[in-house]
């Protein structure tokens, strides 16, 4: 009984730590990629993007690139006046704040052909403390991490107490 509870406690803490970690989302994966075949809006809506996660655009740079653009230029598929362009073929883009961002391929005809994706980054948790304006991404992540670890430690203490009570009755 006590052993099972301790196992549960360890599993709970591990799950909470996992929640606190960042995820690398390879665009279109698995089963697709940053290309003309993948239904990227379907891919985006099947994932939850959180602050601290990264988008990884993996592609052949002789066939594609990545341009981050405004909402208007996303709708009209215009890659001129891009906010930022990437062309390494393995671009990691941090999702540092909540809100929508728009990425298109700048090669002629590709965006119109479907190579465009809108990413809506959610705040990590509805109950997470709101960081003061101007605080860095690092300190925001630290606050979120401490909160999650704190909850895990309290959970573990409760389970250990429950174990001790069991021993008392035996
Ligand atoms: C995510 O990608 C970045 C940049 O490519 C890399 O440095 C980091 O180790 C990756 N993290 C995970 C958890 O895969
Ligand atoms: C992509 O998938 C969505 C459903 O997730 C669908 O509504 C849409 O028509 C698809 N787009 C294309 C180009 O097939
Ligand atoms: Cu392309």
XYZ file of N, CA, C and O and ligand atoms in Angstrom:
709
model
N 0.843 -1.208 0.000
C 0.000 0.000 0.000
C 0.874 1.252 0.000
O 0.775 2.109 -0.856
N 1.801 1.314 0.979
C 2.682 2.480 1.077
C 3.538 2.591 -0.177
O 3.722 3.677 -0.713
N 4.019 1.456 -0.658
C 4.874 1.453 -1.849
C 4.113 2.000 -3.053
O 4.618 2.813 -3.810
N 2.839 1.561 -3.181
C 2.038 1.995 -4.318
C 1.830 3.512 -4.261
O 1.909 4.190 -5.263
N 1.584 4.021 -3.074
C 1.357 5.470 -2.931
C 2.623 6.246 -3.278
O 2.569 7.286 -3.918
N 3.773 5.728 -2.848
C 5.025 6.421 -3.150
C 5.267 6.454 -4.651
O 5.692 7.461 -5.197
N 4.973 5.321 -5.308
C 5.109 5.270 -6.767
C 4.231 6.331 -7.415
O 4.649 7.050 -8.306
N 2.998 6.432 -6.914
C 2.053 7.409 -7.429
C 2.611 8.819 -7.252
O 2.526 9.663 -8.144
N 3.204 9.064 -6.077
C 3.762 10.383 -5.795
C 4.869 10.718 -6.786
O 4.911 11.809 -7.339
N 5.753 9.762 -7.034
C 6.863 9.993 -7.961
C 6.316 10.258 -9.361
O 6.744 11.179 -10.058
N 5.304 9.457 -9.769
C 4.719 9.629 -11.101
C 4.063 11.000 -11.222
O 4.169 11.661 -12.254
N 3.398 11.434 -10.146
C 2.725 12.733 -10.172
C 3.736 13.857 -10.344
O 3.559 14.757 -11.160
N 4.816 13.806 -9.583
C 5.840 14.851 -9.677
C 6.463 14.844 -11.065
O 6.655 15.891 -11.689
N 6.724 13.655 -11.621
C 7.308 13.563 -12.960
C 6.377 14.179 -13.992
O 6.818 14.921 -14.878
N 5.072 13.908 -13.862
C 4.105 14.451 -14.809
C 4.063 15.972 -14.717
O 3.990 16.670 -15.726
N 4.130 16.501 -13.485
C 4.091 17.950 -13.306
C 5.347 18.603 -13.896
O 5.276 19.650 -14.526
N 6.498 17.962 -13.700
C 7.736 18.509 -14.262
C 7.653 18.508 -15.786
O 8.090 19.452 -16.439
N 7.062 17.435 -16.344
C 6.897 17.342 -17.790
C 6.035 18.502 -18.288
O 6.344 19.130 -19.300
N 4.971 18.813 -17.557
C 4.093 19.915 -17.927
C 4.847 21.235 -17.975
O 4.553 22.103 -18.779
N 5.819 21.381 -17.073
C 6.549 22.637 -16.981
C 7.537 22.796 -18.127
O 7.979 23.893 -18.414
N 7.885 21.698 -18.825
C 8.890 21.760 -19.866
C 8.361 22.347 -21.157
O 7.172 22.368 -21.394
N 9.278 22.837 -21.989
C 8.905 23.409 -23.277
C 8.831 22.298 -24.319
O 9.485 21.273 -24.198
N 8.012 22.516 -25.333
C 7.872 21.557 -26.422
C 8.402 22.180 -27.712
O 8.175 23.348 -27.976
N 9.118 21.361 -28.489
C 9.512 21.763 -29.837
C 8.497 21.193 -30.823
O 8.392 19.978 -30.946
N 7.782 22.053 -31.493
C 6.795 21.607 -32.481
C 7.386 21.715 -33.877
O 7.596 22.825 -34.377
N 7.689 20.571 -34.498
C 8.122 20.596 -35.888
C 6.877 20.787 -36.755
O 5.948 19.981 -36.700
N 6.864 21.885 -37.515
C 5.660 22.280 -38.249
C 5.262 21.179 -39.238
O 6.068 20.752 -40.068
N 4.015 20.714 -39.113
C 3.466 19.691 -40.000
C 3.664 18.266 -39.519
O 3.008 17.353 -40.010
N 4.581 18.065 -38.563
C 4.927 16.706 -38.118
C 3.954 16.209 -37.041
O 3.384 17.015 -36.322
N 3.810 14.918 -36.883
C 4.318 13.865 -37.768
C 3.361 13.670 -38.950
O 2.219 14.104 -38.875
N 3.839 13.068 -39.981
C 2.964 12.784 -41.122
C 3.001 13.845 -42.201
O 2.522 13.627 -43.304
N 3.587 14.999 -41.879
C 3.673 16.065 -42.876
C 4.820 16.976 -42.539
O 5.664 16.637 -41.707
N 4.858 18.135 -43.151
C 5.943 19.072 -42.877
C 5.622 20.441 -43.445
O 4.476 20.723 -43.810
N 6.658 21.275 -43.504
C 6.505 22.622 -44.087
C 6.625 22.464 -45.608
O 7.703 22.576 -46.180
N 5.491 22.096 -46.235
C 5.483 21.796 -47.669
C 4.100 22.103 -48.239
O 3.215 22.589 -47.529
N 3.911 21.795 -49.530
C 2.648 22.118 -50.208
C 1.587 21.044 -50.013
O 0.423 21.252 -50.353
N 1.983 19.891 -49.455
C 1.030 18.783 -49.335
C 0.268 18.797 -48.008
O -0.830 18.290 -47.918
N 0.926 19.359 -46.971
C 0.379 19.226 -45.612
C -0.737 20.251 -45.366
O -0.593 21.421 -45.719
N -1.820 19.791 -44.748
C -2.885 20.702 -44.331
C -2.432 21.360 -43.020
O -2.617 20.827 -41.940
N -1.832 22.528 -43.160
C -1.183 23.163 -42.010
C -2.179 23.782 -41.034
O -1.886 23.874 -39.834
N -3.345 24.191 -41.515
C -4.328 24.737 -40.570
C -4.874 23.601 -39.706
O -5.099 23.775 -38.506
N -5.028 22.437 -40.320
C -5.457 21.275 -39.549
C -4.375 20.885 -38.534
O -4.680 20.568 -37.372
N -3.108 20.942 -38.975
C -2.004 20.629 -38.052
C -1.999 21.592 -36.865
O -1.899 21.166 -35.705
N -2.124 22.895 -37.161
C -2.043 23.895 -36.086
C -3.194 23.715 -35.098
O -2.996 23.835 -33.878
N -4.395 23.401 -35.612
C -5.534 23.313 -34.699
C -5.508 22.022 -33.879
O -6.231 21.899 -32.897
N -4.619 21.090 -34.250
C -4.529 19.861 -33.464
C -3.457 19.944 -32.383
O -3.199 18.965 -31.687
N -2.822 21.101 -32.247
C -1.788 21.282 -31.217
C -2.121 22.462 -30.325
O -2.804 23.398 -30.747
N -1.611 22.408 -29.095
C -1.745 23.537 -28.172
C -0.364 24.128 -27.976
O 0.556 23.456 -27.505
N -0.193 25.365 -28.380
C 1.104 26.043 -28.289
C 1.125 26.904 -27.038
O 0.220 27.708 -26.810
N 2.171 26.713 -26.234
C 2.281 27.441 -24.984
C 3.520 28.340 -25.007
O 4.473 28.087 -25.752
N 3.478 29.347 -24.160
C 4.629 30.233 -24.038
C 5.849 29.400 -23.642
O 5.763 28.564 -22.744
N 6.967 29.634 -24.333
C 8.187 28.875 -24.056
C 8.417 27.742 -25.043
O 9.531 27.236 -25.150
N 7.358 27.328 -25.756
C 7.524 26.305 -26.790
C 8.267 26.911 -27.986
O 8.375 28.133 -28.112
N 8.770 26.026 -28.844
C 9.439 26.486 -30.076
C 8.755 25.878 -31.286
O 8.347 24.715 -31.253
N 8.688 26.663 -32.364
C 8.304 26.128 -33.670
C 9.588 25.773 -34.394
O 10.530 26.564 -34.412
N 9.628 24.573 -34.979
C 10.778 24.187 -35.790
C 10.288 24.031 -37.238
O 9.427 23.193 -37.508
N 10.806 24.874 -38.123
C 10.496 24.740 -39.543
C 11.635 23.957 -40.188
O 12.770 24.423 -40.236
N 11.316 22.765 -40.672
C 12.317 21.898 -41.271
C 11.951 21.681 -42.742
O 10.867 21.183 -43.049
N 12.863 22.084 -43.670
C 12.513 22.057 -45.096
C 13.791 22.174 -45.927
O 14.862 22.499 -45.404
N 13.659 21.934 -47.231
C 14.769 22.120 -48.157
C 14.827 23.599 -48.546
O 13.900 24.103 -49.188
N 15.891 24.315 -48.167
C 15.920 25.767 -48.409
C 15.992 26.140 -49.888
O 15.797 27.313 -50.227
N 16.242 25.187 -50.776
C 16.195 25.530 -52.199
C 14.754 25.488 -52.723
O 14.495 25.929 -53.849
N 13.837 24.963 -51.927
C 12.440 24.861 -52.365
C 11.478 25.752 -51.584
O 10.380 26.045 -52.064
N 11.877 26.127 -50.349
C 10.962 26.865 -49.481
C 11.740 27.831 -48.597
O 12.959 27.701 -48.446
N 11.017 28.752 -48.001
C 11.567 29.551 -46.908
C 10.425 29.829 -45.925
O 9.339 29.247 -46.054
N 10.682 30.687 -44.942
C 9.666 31.030 -43.954
C 9.678 32.538 -43.773
O 10.746 33.124 -43.580
N 8.509 33.155 -43.873
C 8.399 34.580 -43.586
C 7.333 34.765 -42.519
O 6.216 34.266 -42.668
N 7.714 35.467 -41.440
C 6.688 35.848 -40.463
C 6.108 37.180 -40.923
O 6.866 38.125 -41.203
N 4.791 37.236 -41.025
C 4.137 38.422 -41.598
C 2.981 38.878 -40.710
O 2.596 38.188 -39.752
N 2.439 40.040 -41.056
C 1.263 40.556 -40.342
C 0.030 39.749 -40.744
O 0.038 39.028 -41.749
N -1.026 39.926 -39.978
C -2.297 39.266 -40.290
C -2.750 39.623 -41.708
O -3.141 38.745 -42.488
N -2.670 40.916 -42.068
C -3.118 41.356 -43.405
C -2.292 40.687 -44.498
O -2.834 40.209 -45.503
N -0.955 40.637 -44.310
C -0.102 40.033 -45.336
C -0.247 38.512 -45.367
O -0.002 37.878 -46.399
N -0.670 37.947 -44.253
C -0.981 36.507 -44.219
C -2.206 36.242 -45.094
O -2.200 35.331 -45.925
N -3.227 37.065 -44.921
C -4.463 36.885 -45.699
C -4.196 37.075 -47.197
O -4.726 36.339 -48.019
N -3.358 38.073 -47.544
C -3.120 38.369 -48.964
C -1.906 37.622 -49.520
O -1.556 37.793 -50.685
N -1.256 36.798 -48.671
C -0.078 36.032 -49.100
C 1.031 36.927 -49.641
O 1.649 36.631 -50.676
N 1.288 38.029 -48.946
C 2.369 38.920 -49.357
C 3.553 38.765 -48.408
O 3.433 38.979 -47.199
N 4.712 38.389 -48.987
C 5.890 38.222 -48.130
C 6.821 39.438 -48.197
O 7.871 39.447 -47.562
N 6.427 40.464 -48.980
C 7.193 41.721 -48.898
C 6.822 42.376 -47.575
O 5.728 42.161 -47.062
N 7.732 43.156 -47.007
C 7.540 43.737 -45.678
C 7.325 42.673 -44.597
O 6.532 42.879 -43.678
N 8.009 41.539 -44.757
C 7.913 40.514 -43.719
C 8.488 41.046 -42.411
O 9.407 41.862 -42.413
N 7.923 40.587 -41.313
C 8.457 40.937 -39.987
C 9.855 40.335 -39.865
O 10.789 40.970 -39.398
N 9.997 39.083 -40.330
C 11.294 38.411 -40.310
C 11.249 37.253 -41.297
O 10.212 36.613 -41.436
N 12.360 37.019 -41.974
C 12.406 35.863 -42.869
C 13.487 34.893 -42.395
O 14.479 35.296 -41.779
N 13.251 33.623 -42.687
C 14.169 32.555 -42.294
C 14.415 31.694 -43.531
O 13.496 31.468 -44.320
N 15.649 31.177 -43.671
C 15.921 30.357 -44.847
C 17.004 29.308 -44.582
O 17.641 28.837 -45.507
N 17.181 28.938 -43.312
C 18.233 27.954 -43.007
C 17.793 26.533 -43.343
O 18.635 25.647 -43.497
N 16.484 26.314 -43.398
C 15.990 24.949 -43.595
C 15.753 24.223 -42.286
O 15.183 23.136 -42.269
N 16.227 24.817 -41.192
C 15.991 24.230 -39.859
C 15.854 25.355 -38.861
O 16.700 25.517 -37.989
N 14.793 26.116 -38.997
C 14.644 27.348 -38.216
C 13.856 27.093 -36.941
O 12.746 26.570 -36.992
N 14.437 27.476 -35.802
C 13.738 27.370 -34.517
C 13.231 28.756 -34.142
O 14.004 29.714 -34.060
N 11.930 28.853 -33.932
C 11.310 30.139 -33.614
C 10.626 30.039 -32.262
O 9.654 29.300 -32.102
N 11.150 30.756 -31.247
C 10.552 30.685 -29.907
C 9.208 31.393 -29.851
O 9.040 32.480 -30.414
N 8.257 30.769 -29.174
C 6.956 31.392 -28.933
C 7.029 32.028 -27.539
O 6.756 31.394 -26.541
N 7.458 33.295 -27.537
C 7.803 33.928 -26.267
C 6.632 34.622 -25.592
O 6.719 34.968 -24.418
N 5.547 34.839 -26.323
C 4.411 35.527 -25.703
C 3.103 34.975 -26.264
O 3.082 34.356 -27.331
N 2.023 35.222 -25.537
C 0.710 34.730 -25.971
C 0.208 35.564 -27.148
O 0.557 36.738 -27.281
N -0.584 34.937 -28.009
C -1.185 35.665 -29.126
C -0.931 34.976 -30.450
O -0.309 33.911 -30.500
N -1.426 35.594 -31.525
C -1.353 34.976 -32.849
C -0.136 35.460 -33.629
O 0.224 36.635 -33.570
N 0.476 34.524 -34.345
C 1.579 34.851 -35.245
C 1.320 34.138 -36.564
O 0.691 33.083 -36.600
N 1.841 34.750 -37.629
C 1.496 34.299 -38.981
C 2.762 34.008 -39.785
O 3.642 34.865 -39.885
N 2.826 32.811 -40.362
C 3.997 32.400 -41.134
C 3.551 31.927 -42.516
O 2.582 31.171 -42.638
N 4.285 32.364 -43.532
C 3.987 31.917 -44.895
C 5.295 31.540 -45.592
O 6.381 31.916 -45.141
N 5.173 30.783 -46.688
C 6.345 30.528 -47.521
C 6.422 31.640 -48.560
O 5.410 32.002 -49.170
N 7.625 32.162 -48.770
C 7.798 33.287 -49.687
C 8.018 32.876 -51.138
O 8.100 33.734 -52.016
N 8.134 31.589 -51.412
C 8.345 31.157 -52.797
C 7.050 31.377 -53.593
O 5.954 31.137 -53.063
N 7.191 31.835 -54.868
C 6.000 32.207 -55.643
C 4.964 31.087 -55.699
O 5.286 29.942 -56.014
N 3.742 31.452 -55.348
C 2.621 30.514 -55.444
C 2.459 29.587 -54.256
O 1.411 28.950 -54.104
N 3.474 29.487 -53.392
C 3.391 28.492 -52.315
C 2.368 28.859 -51.241
O 1.625 27.990 -50.773
N 2.338 30.144 -50.848
C 1.373 30.545 -49.814
C -0.052 30.361 -50.329
O -0.893 29.767 -49.647
N -0.289 30.825 -51.552
C -1.617 30.660 -52.155
C -1.960 29.172 -52.247
O -3.114 28.766 -52.087
N -0.924 28.333 -52.457
C -1.120 26.891 -52.546
C -1.285 26.219 -51.198
O -1.424 24.997 -51.138
N -1.229 26.986 -50.102
C -1.521 26.414 -48.786
C -0.357 26.443 -47.802
O -0.508 26.020 -46.658
N 0.828 26.939 -48.259
C 1.966 26.970 -47.320
C 1.886 28.212 -46.454
O 2.614 29.190 -46.643
N 0.987 28.141 -45.497
C 0.789 29.244 -44.547
C 0.235 28.663 -43.270
O -0.522 27.684 -43.305
N 0.641 29.223 -42.151
C 0.140 28.692 -40.877
C 0.010 29.818 -39.861
O 0.860 30.700 -39.779
N -1.113 29.773 -39.160
C -1.387 30.735 -38.088
C -1.193 30.007 -36.768
O -1.760 28.940 -36.561
N -0.370 30.572 -35.903
C -0.069 29.944 -34.614
C -0.634 30.812 -33.500
O -0.280 31.993 -33.390
N -1.509 30.219 -32.694
C -2.094 30.948 -31.567
C -1.474 30.407 -30.282
O -1.776 29.290 -29.876
N -0.603 31.183 -29.668
C 0.064 30.745 -28.440
C -0.793 31.120 -27.236
O -1.169 32.277 -27.075
N -1.105 30.108 -26.426
C -1.905 30.363 -25.228
C -0.981 30.608 -24.046
O 0.156 30.141 -24.029
N -1.462 31.333 -23.065
C -0.728 31.424 -21.808
C -0.685 30.015 -21.228
O -1.614 29.233 -21.428
N 0.393 29.662 -20.517
C 0.628 28.282 -20.098
C -0.534 27.716 -19.295
O -0.924 26.584 -19.474
N -1.107 28.512 -18.408
C -2.158 28.007 -17.538
C -3.033 29.164 -17.098
O -2.547 30.261 -16.839
N -4.337 28.904 -17.012
C -5.269 29.962 -16.640
C -4.982 30.462 -15.231
O -5.230 31.611 -14.911
N -4.415 29.579 -14.368
C -4.206 29.967 -12.975
C -2.785 30.473 -12.723
O -2.449 30.815 -11.613
N -1.961 30.506 -13.782
C -0.589 30.977 -13.610
C -0.602 32.457 -13.242
O -1.456 33.212 -13.704
N 0.335 32.888 -12.397
C 0.371 34.298 -12.027
C 0.705 35.159 -13.239
O 1.475 34.755 -14.098
N 0.086 36.324 -13.318
C 0.376 37.242 -14.426
C 1.675 37.957 -14.110
O 1.791 38.615 -13.074
N 2.695 37.816 -14.974
C 3.974 38.458 -14.671
C 3.867 39.973 -14.834
O 3.078 40.442 -15.652
N 4.622 40.722 -14.048
C 4.587 42.175 -14.207
C 5.121 42.549 -15.584
O 5.964 41.842 -16.127
N 4.609 43.633 -16.180
C 5.082 44.019 -17.515
C 6.585 44.246 -17.514
O 7.146 44.757 -16.531
N 7.229 43.840 -18.591
C 8.665 44.076 -18.706
C 9.509 42.950 -18.164
O 10.713 42.948 -18.340
N 8.884 41.992 -17.486
C 9.690 40.884 -16.985
C 10.129 40.004 -18.146
O 9.422 39.870 -19.138
N 11.282 39.412 -18.042
C 11.842 38.647 -19.148
C 11.149 37.297 -19.267
O 10.493 36.833 -18.339
N 11.314 36.687 -20.420
C 10.742 35.354 -20.644
C 11.302 34.375 -19.621
O 10.602 33.540 -19.083
N 12.598 34.533 -19.333
C 13.256 33.616 -18.398
C 12.601 33.682 -17.026
O 12.327 32.648 -16.413
N 12.313 34.890 -16.539
C 11.745 34.987 -15.198
C 10.302 34.502 -15.194
O 9.844 33.912 -14.236
N 9.574 34.715 -16.312
C 8.215 34.175 -16.412
C 8.245 32.662 -16.314
O 7.462 32.057 -15.610
N 9.192 32.062 -17.056
C 9.279 30.603 -17.041
C 9.666 30.110 -15.652
O 9.184 29.093 -15.184
N 10.554 30.857 -14.990
C 10.984 30.474 -13.650
C 9.799 30.479 -12.693
O 9.627 29.554 -11.898
N 8.945 31.519 -12.789
C 7.769 31.607 -11.923
C 6.861 30.405 -12.173
O 6.448 29.722 -11.242
N 6.589 30.106 -13.449
C 5.702 28.995 -13.793
C 6.297 27.684 -13.292
O 5.594 26.854 -12.715
N 7.603 27.507 -13.482
C 8.270 26.282 -13.056
C 8.190 26.100 -11.554
O 7.878 25.014 -11.072
N 8.431 27.185 -10.794
C 8.382 27.104 -9.333
C 6.995 26.722 -8.862
O 6.824 25.906 -7.965
N 5.985 27.309 -9.502
C 4.596 27.028 -9.146
C 4.308 25.539 -9.318
O 3.774 24.883 -8.427
N 4.703 25.017 -10.479
C 4.417 23.616 -10.790
C 5.164 22.696 -9.834
O 4.597 21.752 -9.284
N 6.441 22.978 -9.586
C 7.225 22.142 -8.675
C 6.643 22.241 -7.264
O 6.521 21.232 -6.560
N 6.214 23.444 -6.867
C 5.621 23.637 -5.549
C 4.392 22.766 -5.369
O 4.252 22.068 -4.361
N 3.511 22.759 -6.371
C 2.304 21.936 -6.306
C 2.690 20.462 -6.186
O 2.119 19.721 -5.380
N 3.689 20.053 -6.968
C 4.138 18.662 -6.932
C 4.673 18.277 -5.573
O 4.353 17.206 -5.046
N 5.472 19.147 -4.957
C 6.074 18.848 -3.656
C 4.985 18.739 -2.591
O 4.997 17.825 -1.759
N 4.010 19.651 -2.636
C 2.902 19.598 -1.667
C 2.145 18.280 -1.832
O 1.838 17.593 -0.846
N 1.893 17.898 -3.095
C 1.199 16.639 -3.372
C 1.962 15.461 -2.795
O 1.388 14.564 -2.168
N 3.284 15.490 -2.956
C 4.124 14.397 -2.465
C 4.059 14.336 -0.937
O 3.962 13.248 -0.352
N 4.082 15.511 -0.268
C 4.029 15.549 1.193
C 2.720 14.955 1.694
O 2.687 14.193 2.663
N 1.608 15.304 0.981
C 0.305 14.756 1.387
C 0.328 13.238 1.284
O -0.137 12.531 2.187
N 0.925 12.714 0.196
C 0.945 11.262 0.001
C 1.827 10.577 1.038
O 1.510 9.495 1.530
N 2.957 11.222 1.370
C 3.843 10.644 2.378
C 3.123 10.613 3.726
O 3.171 9.620 4.460
N 2.386 11.693 4.056
C 1.592 11.737 5.289
C 0.575 10.607 5.304
O 0.393 9.925 6.319
N -0.073 10.401 4.144
C -1.067 9.325 4.043
C -0.398 7.971 4.308
O -0.953 7.116 5.006
N 0.817 7.798 3.772
C 1.576 6.569 4.013
C 1.833 6.383 5.506
O 1.669 5.290 6.052
N 2.260 7.441 6.187
C 2.577 7.368 7.611
C 1.336 6.953 8.403
O 1.417 6.160 9.332
N 0.170 7.491 8.036
C -1.076 7.132 8.715
C -1.361 5.643 8.550
O -1.755 4.973 9.491
N -1.149 5.129 7.340
C -1.347 3.702 7.079
C -0.498 2.869 8.022
O -0.955 1.914 8.637
N 0.786 3.260 8.144
C 1.724 2.526 9.002
C 1.227 2.560 10.437
O 1.237 1.544 11.138
N 0.687 3.700 10.873
C 0.168 3.852 12.225
C -0.948 2.856 12.530
O -1.013 2.322 13.629
N -1.797 2.601 11.554
C -2.946 1.727 11.776
C -2.547 0.253 11.738
O -3.245 -0.592 12.265
N -1.415 -0.061 11.061
C -1.052 -1.470 10.866
C -0.461 -2.092 12.115
O 0.176 -1.399 12.895
C 14.363 22.346 -29.040
O 15.012 22.951 -30.110
C 16.118 23.752 -29.718
C 16.624 24.479 -30.926
O 16.743 23.636 -32.043
C 17.166 22.867 -29.067
O 18.261 23.653 -28.659
C 16.542 22.189 -27.867
O 17.445 21.281 -27.307
C 15.277 21.444 -28.258
N 14.613 20.961 -27.054
C 13.996 19.786 -26.988
C 13.320 19.473 -25.687
O 13.983 18.989 -27.930
C -7.698 21.312 -43.959
O -8.390 20.653 -42.919
C -9.559 21.355 -42.478
C -10.141 20.565 -41.323
O -9.226 20.448 -40.283
C -10.537 21.503 -43.603
O -11.653 22.262 -43.163
C -9.876 22.212 -44.776
O -10.756 22.235 -45.877
C -8.587 21.489 -45.161
N -7.918 22.262 -46.204
C -7.522 21.721 -47.347
C -6.826 22.647 -48.280
O -7.688 20.544 -47.612
Cu 7.319 26.860 -50.150
